[in-house]
Coordinates of C-alpha atoms in Angstrom, one line a residue:
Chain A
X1381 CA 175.1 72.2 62.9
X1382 CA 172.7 73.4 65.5
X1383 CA 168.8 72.6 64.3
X1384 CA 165.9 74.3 66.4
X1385 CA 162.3 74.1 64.7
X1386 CA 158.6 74.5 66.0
X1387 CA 155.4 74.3 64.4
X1388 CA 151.9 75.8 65.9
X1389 CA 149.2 73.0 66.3
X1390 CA 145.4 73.0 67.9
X1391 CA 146.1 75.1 70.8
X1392 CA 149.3 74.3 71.4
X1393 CA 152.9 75.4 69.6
X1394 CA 155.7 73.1 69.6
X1395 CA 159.9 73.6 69.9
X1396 CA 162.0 71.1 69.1
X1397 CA 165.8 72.0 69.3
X1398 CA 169.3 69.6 69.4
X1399 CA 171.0 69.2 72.4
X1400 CA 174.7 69.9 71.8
X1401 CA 177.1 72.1 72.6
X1402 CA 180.1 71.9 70.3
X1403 CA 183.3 73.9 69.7
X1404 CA 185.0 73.3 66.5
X1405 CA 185.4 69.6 66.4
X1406 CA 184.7 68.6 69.8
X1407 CA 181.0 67.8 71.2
X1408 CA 181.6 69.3 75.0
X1409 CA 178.6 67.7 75.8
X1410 CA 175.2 66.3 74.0
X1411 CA 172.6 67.6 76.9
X1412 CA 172.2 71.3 76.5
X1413 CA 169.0 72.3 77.2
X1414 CA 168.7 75.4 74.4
X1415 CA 164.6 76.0 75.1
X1416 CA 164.7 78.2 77.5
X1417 CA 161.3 78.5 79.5
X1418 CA 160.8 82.1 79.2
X1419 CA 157.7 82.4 81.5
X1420 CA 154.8 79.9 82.5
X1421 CA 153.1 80.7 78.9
X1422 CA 156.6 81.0 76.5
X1423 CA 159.1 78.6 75.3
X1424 CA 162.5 80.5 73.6
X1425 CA 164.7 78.0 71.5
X1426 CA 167.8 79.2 70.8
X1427 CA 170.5 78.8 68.5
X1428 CA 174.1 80.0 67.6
X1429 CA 177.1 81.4 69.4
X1430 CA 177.2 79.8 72.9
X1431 CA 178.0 82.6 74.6
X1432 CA 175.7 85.2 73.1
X1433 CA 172.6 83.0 73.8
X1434 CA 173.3 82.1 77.4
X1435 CA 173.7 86.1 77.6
X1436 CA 170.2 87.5 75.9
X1437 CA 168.0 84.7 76.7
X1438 CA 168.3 85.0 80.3
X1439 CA 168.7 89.0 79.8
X1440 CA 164.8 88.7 78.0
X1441 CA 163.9 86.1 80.3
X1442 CA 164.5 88.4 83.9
X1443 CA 163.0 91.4 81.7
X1444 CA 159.9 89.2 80.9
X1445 CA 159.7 88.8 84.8
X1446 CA 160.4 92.7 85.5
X1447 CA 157.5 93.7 83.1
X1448 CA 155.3 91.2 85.6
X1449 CA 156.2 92.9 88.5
X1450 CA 155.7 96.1 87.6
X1451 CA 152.6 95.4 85.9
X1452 CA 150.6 92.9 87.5
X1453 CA 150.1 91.0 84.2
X1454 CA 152.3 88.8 82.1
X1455 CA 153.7 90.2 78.8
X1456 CA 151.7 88.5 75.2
X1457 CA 153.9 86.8 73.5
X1458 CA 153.5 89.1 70.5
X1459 CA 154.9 91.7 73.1
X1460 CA 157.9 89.3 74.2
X1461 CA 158.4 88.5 70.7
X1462 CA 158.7 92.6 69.5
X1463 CA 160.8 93.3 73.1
X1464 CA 163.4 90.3 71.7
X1465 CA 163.5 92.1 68.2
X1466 CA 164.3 95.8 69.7
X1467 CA 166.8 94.5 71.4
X1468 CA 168.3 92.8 69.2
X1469 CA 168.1 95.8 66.2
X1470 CA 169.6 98.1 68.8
X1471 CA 172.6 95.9 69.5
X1472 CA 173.0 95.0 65.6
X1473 CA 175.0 98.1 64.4
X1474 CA 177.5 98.3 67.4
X1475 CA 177.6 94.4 68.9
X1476 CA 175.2 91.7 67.5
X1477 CA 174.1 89.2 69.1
X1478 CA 174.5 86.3 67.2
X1479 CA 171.5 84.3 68.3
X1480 CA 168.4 83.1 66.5
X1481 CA 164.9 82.4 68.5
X1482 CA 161.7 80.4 67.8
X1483 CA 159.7 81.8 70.3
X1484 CA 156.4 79.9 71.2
X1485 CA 153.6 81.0 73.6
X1486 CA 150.0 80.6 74.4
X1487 CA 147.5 83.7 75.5
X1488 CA 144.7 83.3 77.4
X1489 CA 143.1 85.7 74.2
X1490 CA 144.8 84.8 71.3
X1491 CA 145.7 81.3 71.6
X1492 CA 149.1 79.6 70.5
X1493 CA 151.4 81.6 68.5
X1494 CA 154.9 81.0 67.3
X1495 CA 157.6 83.8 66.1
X1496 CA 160.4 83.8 64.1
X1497 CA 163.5 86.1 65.0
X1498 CA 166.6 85.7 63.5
X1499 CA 170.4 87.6 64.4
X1500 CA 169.6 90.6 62.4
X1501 CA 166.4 91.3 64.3
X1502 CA 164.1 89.7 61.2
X1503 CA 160.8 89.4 62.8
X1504 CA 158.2 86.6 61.5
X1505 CA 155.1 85.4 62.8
X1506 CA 154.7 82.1 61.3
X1507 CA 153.0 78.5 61.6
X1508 CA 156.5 76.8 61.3
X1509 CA 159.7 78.0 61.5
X1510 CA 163.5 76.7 61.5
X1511 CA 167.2 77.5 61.7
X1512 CA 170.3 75.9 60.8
X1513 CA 171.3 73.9 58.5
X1514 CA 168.8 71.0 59.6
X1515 CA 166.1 74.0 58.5
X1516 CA 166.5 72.7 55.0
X1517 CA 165.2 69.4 55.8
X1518 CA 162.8 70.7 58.6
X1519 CA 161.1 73.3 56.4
X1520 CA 160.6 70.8 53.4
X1521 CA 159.6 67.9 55.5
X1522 CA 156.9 70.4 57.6
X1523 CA 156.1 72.2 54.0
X1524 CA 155.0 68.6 52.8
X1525 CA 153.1 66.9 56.2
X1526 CA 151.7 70.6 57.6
X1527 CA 148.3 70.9 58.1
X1528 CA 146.9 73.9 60.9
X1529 CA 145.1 72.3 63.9
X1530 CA 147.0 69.4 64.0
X1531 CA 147.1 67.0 67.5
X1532 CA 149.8 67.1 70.0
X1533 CA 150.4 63.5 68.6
X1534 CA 150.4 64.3 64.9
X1535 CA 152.7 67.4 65.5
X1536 CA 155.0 65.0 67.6
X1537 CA 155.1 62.4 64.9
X1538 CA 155.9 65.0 62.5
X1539 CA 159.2 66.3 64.5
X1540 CA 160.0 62.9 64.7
X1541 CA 159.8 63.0 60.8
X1542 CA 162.1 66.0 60.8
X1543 CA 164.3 65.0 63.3
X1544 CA 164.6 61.3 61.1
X1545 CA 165.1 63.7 57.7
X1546 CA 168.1 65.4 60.0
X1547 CA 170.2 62.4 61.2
X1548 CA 170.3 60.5 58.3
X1549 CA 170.7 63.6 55.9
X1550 CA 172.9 65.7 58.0
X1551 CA 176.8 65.5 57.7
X1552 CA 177.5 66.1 61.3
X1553 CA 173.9 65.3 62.7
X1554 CA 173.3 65.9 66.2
X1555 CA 173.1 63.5 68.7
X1556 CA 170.2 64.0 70.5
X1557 CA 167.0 66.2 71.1
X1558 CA 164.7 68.0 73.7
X1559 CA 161.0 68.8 72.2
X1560 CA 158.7 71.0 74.5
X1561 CA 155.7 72.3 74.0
X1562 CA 153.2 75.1 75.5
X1563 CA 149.5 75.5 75.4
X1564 CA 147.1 76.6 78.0
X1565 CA 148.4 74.4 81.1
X1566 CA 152.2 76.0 80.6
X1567 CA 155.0 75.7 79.2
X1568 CA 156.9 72.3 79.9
X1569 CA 159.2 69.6 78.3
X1570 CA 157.6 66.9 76.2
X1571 CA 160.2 64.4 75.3
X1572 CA 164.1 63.6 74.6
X1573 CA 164.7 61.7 71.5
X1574 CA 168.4 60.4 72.4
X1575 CA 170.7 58.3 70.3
X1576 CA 173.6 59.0 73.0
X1577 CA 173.1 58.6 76.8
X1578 CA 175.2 61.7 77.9
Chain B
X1091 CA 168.2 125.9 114.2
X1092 CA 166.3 126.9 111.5
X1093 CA 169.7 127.4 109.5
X1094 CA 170.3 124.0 109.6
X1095 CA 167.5 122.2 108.0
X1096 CA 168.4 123.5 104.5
X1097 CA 170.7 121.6 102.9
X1098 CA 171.0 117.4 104.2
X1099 CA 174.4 117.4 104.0
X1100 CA 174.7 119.7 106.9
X1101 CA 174.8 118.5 110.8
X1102 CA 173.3 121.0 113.2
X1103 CA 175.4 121.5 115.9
X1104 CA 174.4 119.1 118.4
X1105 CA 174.5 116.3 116.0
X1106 CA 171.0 116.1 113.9
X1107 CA 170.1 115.6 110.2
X1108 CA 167.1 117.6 110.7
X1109 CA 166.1 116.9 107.1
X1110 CA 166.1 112.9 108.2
X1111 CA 164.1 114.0 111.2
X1112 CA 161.4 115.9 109.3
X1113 CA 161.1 112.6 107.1
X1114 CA 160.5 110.6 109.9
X1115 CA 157.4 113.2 111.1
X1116 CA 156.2 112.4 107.2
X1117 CA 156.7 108.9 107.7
X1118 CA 154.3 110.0 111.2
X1119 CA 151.8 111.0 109.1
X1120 CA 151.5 108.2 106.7
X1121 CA 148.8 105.0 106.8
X1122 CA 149.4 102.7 109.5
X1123 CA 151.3 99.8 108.8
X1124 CA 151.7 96.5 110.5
X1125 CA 154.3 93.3 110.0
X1126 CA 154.0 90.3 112.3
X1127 CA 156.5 87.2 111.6
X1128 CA 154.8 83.7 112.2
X1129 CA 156.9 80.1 112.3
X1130 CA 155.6 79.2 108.3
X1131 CA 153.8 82.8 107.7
X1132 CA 154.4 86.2 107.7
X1133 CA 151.9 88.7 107.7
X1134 CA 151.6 92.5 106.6
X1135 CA 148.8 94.5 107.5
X1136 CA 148.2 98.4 106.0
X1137 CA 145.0 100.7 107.3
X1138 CA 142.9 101.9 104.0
X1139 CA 141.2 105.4 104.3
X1140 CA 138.1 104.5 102.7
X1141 CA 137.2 108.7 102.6
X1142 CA 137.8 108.2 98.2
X1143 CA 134.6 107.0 97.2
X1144 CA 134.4 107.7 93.8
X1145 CA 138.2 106.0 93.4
X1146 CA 139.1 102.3 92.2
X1147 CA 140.4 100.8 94.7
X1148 CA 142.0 98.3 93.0
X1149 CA 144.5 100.6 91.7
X1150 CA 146.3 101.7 95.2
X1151 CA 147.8 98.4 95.9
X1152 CA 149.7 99.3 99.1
X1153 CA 151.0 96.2 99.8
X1154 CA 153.6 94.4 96.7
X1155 CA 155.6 92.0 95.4
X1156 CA 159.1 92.6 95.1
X1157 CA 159.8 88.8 93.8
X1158 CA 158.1 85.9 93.8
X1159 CA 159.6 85.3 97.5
X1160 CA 159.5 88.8 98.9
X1161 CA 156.9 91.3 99.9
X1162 CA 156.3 94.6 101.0
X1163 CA 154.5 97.3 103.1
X1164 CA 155.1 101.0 103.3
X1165 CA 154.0 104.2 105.1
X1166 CA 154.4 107.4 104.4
X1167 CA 154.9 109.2 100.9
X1168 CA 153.8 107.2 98.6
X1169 CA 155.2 109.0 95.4
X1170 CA 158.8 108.0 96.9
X1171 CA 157.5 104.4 97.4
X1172 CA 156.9 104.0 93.8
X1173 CA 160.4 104.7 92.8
X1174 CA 161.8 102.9 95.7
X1175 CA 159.8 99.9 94.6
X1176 CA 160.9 99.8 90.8
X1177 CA 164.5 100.0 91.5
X1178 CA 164.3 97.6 94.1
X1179 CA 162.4 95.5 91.7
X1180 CA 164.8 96.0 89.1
X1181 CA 167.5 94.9 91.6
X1182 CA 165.4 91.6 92.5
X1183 CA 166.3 90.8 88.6
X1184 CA 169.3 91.8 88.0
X1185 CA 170.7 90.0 91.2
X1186 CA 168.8 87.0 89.6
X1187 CA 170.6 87.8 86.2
X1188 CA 173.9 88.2 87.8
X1189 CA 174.5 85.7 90.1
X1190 CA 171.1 82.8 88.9
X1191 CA 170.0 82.8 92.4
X1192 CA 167.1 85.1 93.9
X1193 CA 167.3 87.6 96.6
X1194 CA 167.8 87.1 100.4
X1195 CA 165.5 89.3 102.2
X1196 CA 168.5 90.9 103.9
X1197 CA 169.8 91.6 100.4
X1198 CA 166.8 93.6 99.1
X1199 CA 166.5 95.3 102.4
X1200 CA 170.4 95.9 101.9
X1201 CA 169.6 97.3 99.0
X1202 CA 166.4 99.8 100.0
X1203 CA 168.1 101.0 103.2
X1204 CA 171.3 101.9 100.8
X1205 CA 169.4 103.7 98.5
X1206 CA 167.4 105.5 101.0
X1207 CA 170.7 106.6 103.0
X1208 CA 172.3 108.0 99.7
X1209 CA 169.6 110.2 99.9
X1210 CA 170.8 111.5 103.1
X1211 CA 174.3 112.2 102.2
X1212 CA 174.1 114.1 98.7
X1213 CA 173.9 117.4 97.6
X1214 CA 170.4 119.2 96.6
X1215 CA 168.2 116.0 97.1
X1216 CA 165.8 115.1 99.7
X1217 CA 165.3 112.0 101.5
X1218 CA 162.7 109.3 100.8
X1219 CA 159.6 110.2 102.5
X1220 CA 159.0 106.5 103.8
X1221 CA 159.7 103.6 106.1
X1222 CA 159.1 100.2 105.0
X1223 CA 158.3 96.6 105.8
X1224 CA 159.9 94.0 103.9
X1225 CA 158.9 90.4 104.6
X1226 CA 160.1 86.9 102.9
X1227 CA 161.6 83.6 102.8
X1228 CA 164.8 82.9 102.8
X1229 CA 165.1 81.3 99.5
X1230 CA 167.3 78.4 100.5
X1231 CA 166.9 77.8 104.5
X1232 CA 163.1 79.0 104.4
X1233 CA 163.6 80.9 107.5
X1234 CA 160.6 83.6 107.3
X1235 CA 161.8 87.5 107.9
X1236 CA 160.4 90.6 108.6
X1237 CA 162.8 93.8 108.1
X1238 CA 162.2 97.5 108.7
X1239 CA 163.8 100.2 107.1
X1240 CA 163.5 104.3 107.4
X1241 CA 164.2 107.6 106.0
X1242 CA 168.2 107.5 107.4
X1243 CA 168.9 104.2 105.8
X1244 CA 169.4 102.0 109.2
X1245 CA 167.5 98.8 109.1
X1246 CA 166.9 95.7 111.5
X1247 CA 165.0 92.6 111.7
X1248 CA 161.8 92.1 113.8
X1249 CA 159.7 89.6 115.1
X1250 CA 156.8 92.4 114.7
X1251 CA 156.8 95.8 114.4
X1252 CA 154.8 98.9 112.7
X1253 CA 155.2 102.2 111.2
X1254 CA 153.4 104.7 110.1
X1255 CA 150.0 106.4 111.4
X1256 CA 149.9 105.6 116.0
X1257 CA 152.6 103.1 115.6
X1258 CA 153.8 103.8 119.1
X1259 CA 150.0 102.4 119.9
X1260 CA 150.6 99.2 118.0
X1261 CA 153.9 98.7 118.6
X1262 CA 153.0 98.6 122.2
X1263 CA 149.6 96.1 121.8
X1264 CA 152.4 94.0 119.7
X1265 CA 154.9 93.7 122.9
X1266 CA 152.1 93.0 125.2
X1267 CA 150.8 90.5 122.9
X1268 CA 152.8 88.5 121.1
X1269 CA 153.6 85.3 121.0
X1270 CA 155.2 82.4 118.2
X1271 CA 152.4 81.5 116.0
X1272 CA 151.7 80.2 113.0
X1273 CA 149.3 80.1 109.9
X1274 CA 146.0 82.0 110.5
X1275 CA 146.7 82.9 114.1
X1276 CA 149.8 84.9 112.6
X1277 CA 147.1 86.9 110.6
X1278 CA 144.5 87.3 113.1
X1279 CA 147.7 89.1 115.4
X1280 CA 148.3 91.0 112.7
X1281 CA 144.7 92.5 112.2
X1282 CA 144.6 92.7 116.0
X1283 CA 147.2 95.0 116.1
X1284 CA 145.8 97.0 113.2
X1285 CA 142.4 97.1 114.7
X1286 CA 143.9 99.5 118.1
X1287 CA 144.4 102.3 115.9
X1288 CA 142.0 101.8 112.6
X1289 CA 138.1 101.6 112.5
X1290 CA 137.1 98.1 112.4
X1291 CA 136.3 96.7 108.4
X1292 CA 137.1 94.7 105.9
X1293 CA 137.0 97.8 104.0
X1294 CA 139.4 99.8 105.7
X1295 CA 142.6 97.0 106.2
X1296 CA 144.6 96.1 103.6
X1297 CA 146.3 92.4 104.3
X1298 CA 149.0 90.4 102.1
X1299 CA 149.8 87.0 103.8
X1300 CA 153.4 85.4 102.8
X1301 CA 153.4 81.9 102.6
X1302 CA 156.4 79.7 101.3
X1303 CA 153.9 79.9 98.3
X1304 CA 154.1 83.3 97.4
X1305 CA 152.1 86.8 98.6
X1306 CA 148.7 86.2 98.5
X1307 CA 146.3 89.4 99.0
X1308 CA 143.2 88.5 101.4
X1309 CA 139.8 89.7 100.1
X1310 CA 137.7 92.1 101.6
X1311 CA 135.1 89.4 102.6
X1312 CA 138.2 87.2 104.2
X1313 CA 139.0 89.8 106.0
X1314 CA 135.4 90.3 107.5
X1315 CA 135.5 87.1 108.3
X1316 CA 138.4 87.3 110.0
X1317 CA 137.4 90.9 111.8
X1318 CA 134.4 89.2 113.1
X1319 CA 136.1 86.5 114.6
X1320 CA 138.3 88.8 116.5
X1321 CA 135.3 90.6 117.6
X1322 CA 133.5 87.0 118.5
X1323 CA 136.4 86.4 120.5
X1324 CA 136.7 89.9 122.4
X1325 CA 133.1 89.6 123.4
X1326 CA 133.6 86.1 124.9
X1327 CA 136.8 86.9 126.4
X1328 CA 134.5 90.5 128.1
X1329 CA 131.3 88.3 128.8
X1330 CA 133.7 85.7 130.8
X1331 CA 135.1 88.5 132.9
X1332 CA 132.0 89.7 134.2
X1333 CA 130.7 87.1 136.0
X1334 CA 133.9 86.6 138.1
X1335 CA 133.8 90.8 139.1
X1336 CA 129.8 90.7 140.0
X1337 CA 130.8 88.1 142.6
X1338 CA 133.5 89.9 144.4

């Protein structure tokens, strides 16, 4: 039941992921922050097993900082984005992780860019991407309202749409969500849209 | 006791590693290299032959980043610092991984000094050529540090010390001279102490100042400024002597 989307706008990308953290039929808690802020210039939403997630996003995330060090430069997100899929092909035929990303970032040279990359190391550079089962209402809802170069406002407005599509459509709807977004000042949090106060 | 310098693991018979020893010469003949610990700043300081004139200088960084919080200096082989570096790097990260918290500057020094003394105790290896300076914040009481390590793997805090290239000569101007300071004054004792053993120059001292902010690298013309304000000050200090001798 876990939904994390993101859509690429006008020098900006956008994640949008739900905020709980549930085991079988119990919510343990409705204010898990799954965006993880990979650098100053990349946002990582996560989704799927609990464990597995906690384990390779912060696994990429001091690698990311490693590369720095050693290099003097930050990593392109295209280069985070092909690091995340290596890892996770190599670990696929012994121990997968099962962990899907949207990976946003914004370079200096290239601009805003936004990467699929699911559990079986499937890696997509797209304008929108989604996972879970809120994907099918996310994808259609983005499919329909899209445009490239939107505004930070119309891109927020249209995640509001999605995020509308997914709690009245979803069985077991999440609760809440965190939406962040990175262009060239950083990566930060936008908003929460909350229906619980956890 | 020629027979004992061949392999490390072996003690000569009145108690030396001589293969530490010899290390330490190397470390002798390295750059000079200077650390000074302010109140809020912490200062390293490393001489640059400037003999390489068809080289880019912007690719011999001598003085790093280990973290965001911790910095450091070396002299002497500079081949063994690069490896040195990486893993201690590496470790920076994987401590962060392991336990979500950075590195104390003890820690990494820990660490280096660990490494380095392994070095000293295994079969058919050779110790690191090198003695560093590691300098930092403490992450969570902000206390600044400044640690030395050396080829044999002992390390220690200082308030200032230096390595390397007539360290004996700085080491000395650094007992006579110091005092607590903080914020440029910590820098301008720094390149004091550089400036007894190294030709004058922005061209020829390498300085990284640690703030609670991070390692920034001075530039070359910051550095002139500051040279010449050392040398303002000498000649003042000189001229304001004089008088007082012609009279007696």
């Amino acid at each position: 039941m876990e939904c994390v989307f993101g859509m690429v706008g006008k020098g900006f990308a956008l994640v949008v992921a739900d905020t709980s953290a549930v085991n079988s039929i119990l919510v343990h808690k409705s204010n898990e922050d799954k965006i993880m802020v990979l650098d100053s210039h990349k946002l990582m939403g996560a989704s799927g097993e609990a464990g597995d997630r906690a384990q390779f996003t912060e696994y990429v995330q001091k690698n990311v900082a490693l590369y720095q060090y050693r290099n003097g430069i930050p990593l392109t997100t295209k280069a985070a984005a092909n690091f995340m899929r290596g890892e996770l092909a190599t670990a696929l035929r012994k121990n997968p992780y099962m962990v899907n990303i949207v990976l946003a970032g914004h370079d200096k040279e290239t601009g805003p860019s936004l990467y699929f990359i699911d559990y079986i190391a499937t890696l997509h550079k797209v304008d929108k991407a989604a996972f879970g089962y809120g994907s099918y209402f996310a994808l259609s809802m983005m499919d329909r309202h899209y445009h490239p170069n939107m505004t930070v406002d119309e891109a927020v407005k249209l995640a509001d749409q999605c995020i509308e599509e997914i709690r009245s459509r979803l069985v077991v709807a999440p609760q809440n969500f965190v939406i962040k977004i990175v262009d060239k000042d950083g990566a930060r949090e936008h908003s929460w849209r909350r229906t619980t106060k956890d | 006791m020629a027979r004992y310098d061949r392999a490390i693991t072996v003690f000569s018979p009145d108690g030396h590693l001589f293969q530490v020893e010899y290390a330490l010469e190397a470390v002798r003949k390295g750059n000079a290299a200077v650390g000074v610990r302010g109140t809020d700043t912490i200062v390293l300081g490393v001489e640059k032959k400037s003999t390489v004139k068809l080289q880019d200088s912007r690719s011999v960084r001598k003085i790093v980043s280990l973290d965001d919080h911790i910095g450091l200096a070396c002299a002497g082989l500079k081949a063994d610092a690069r490896v040195l570096i990486n893993r201690a790097r590496i470790e920076c990260q994987s401590h962060r991984l392991t336990v979500e918290d950075p590195v104390t500057v003890e820690y990494i020094t820990r660490y280096i000094a660990g490494l380095q003394q392994k070095y000293t105790q295994s079969g058919g290896v050779r110790p690191f050529g090198l003695s560093t300076l590691i300098v930092g914040f403490d992450p969570y009481t902000g206390v600044p540090s400044l640690y030395q390590t050396d080829p044999s793997g002992t390390f220690s805090a200082w308030k200032a010390n230096a390595t390397g290239r007539n360290s004996n000569s700085m080491r000395e101007f650094l007992e006579k001279n110091y005092k607590e300071t903080s914020g440029q004054e910590t820098v301008k004792l720094a390149i004091r102490a550089l400036l007894e053993v190294v030709e004058s120059g922005g061209k020829n001292i390498e300085v990284g100042v640690m703030t609670k902010e991070g390692l920034k690298q001075l530039e070359e013309s910051e550095i002139d400024a500051i040279v010449a304000e050392i040398e303002a000050e000498k000649a003042a200090a000189e001229a304001a002597k004089k008088p007082a001798s012609k009279e007696t």
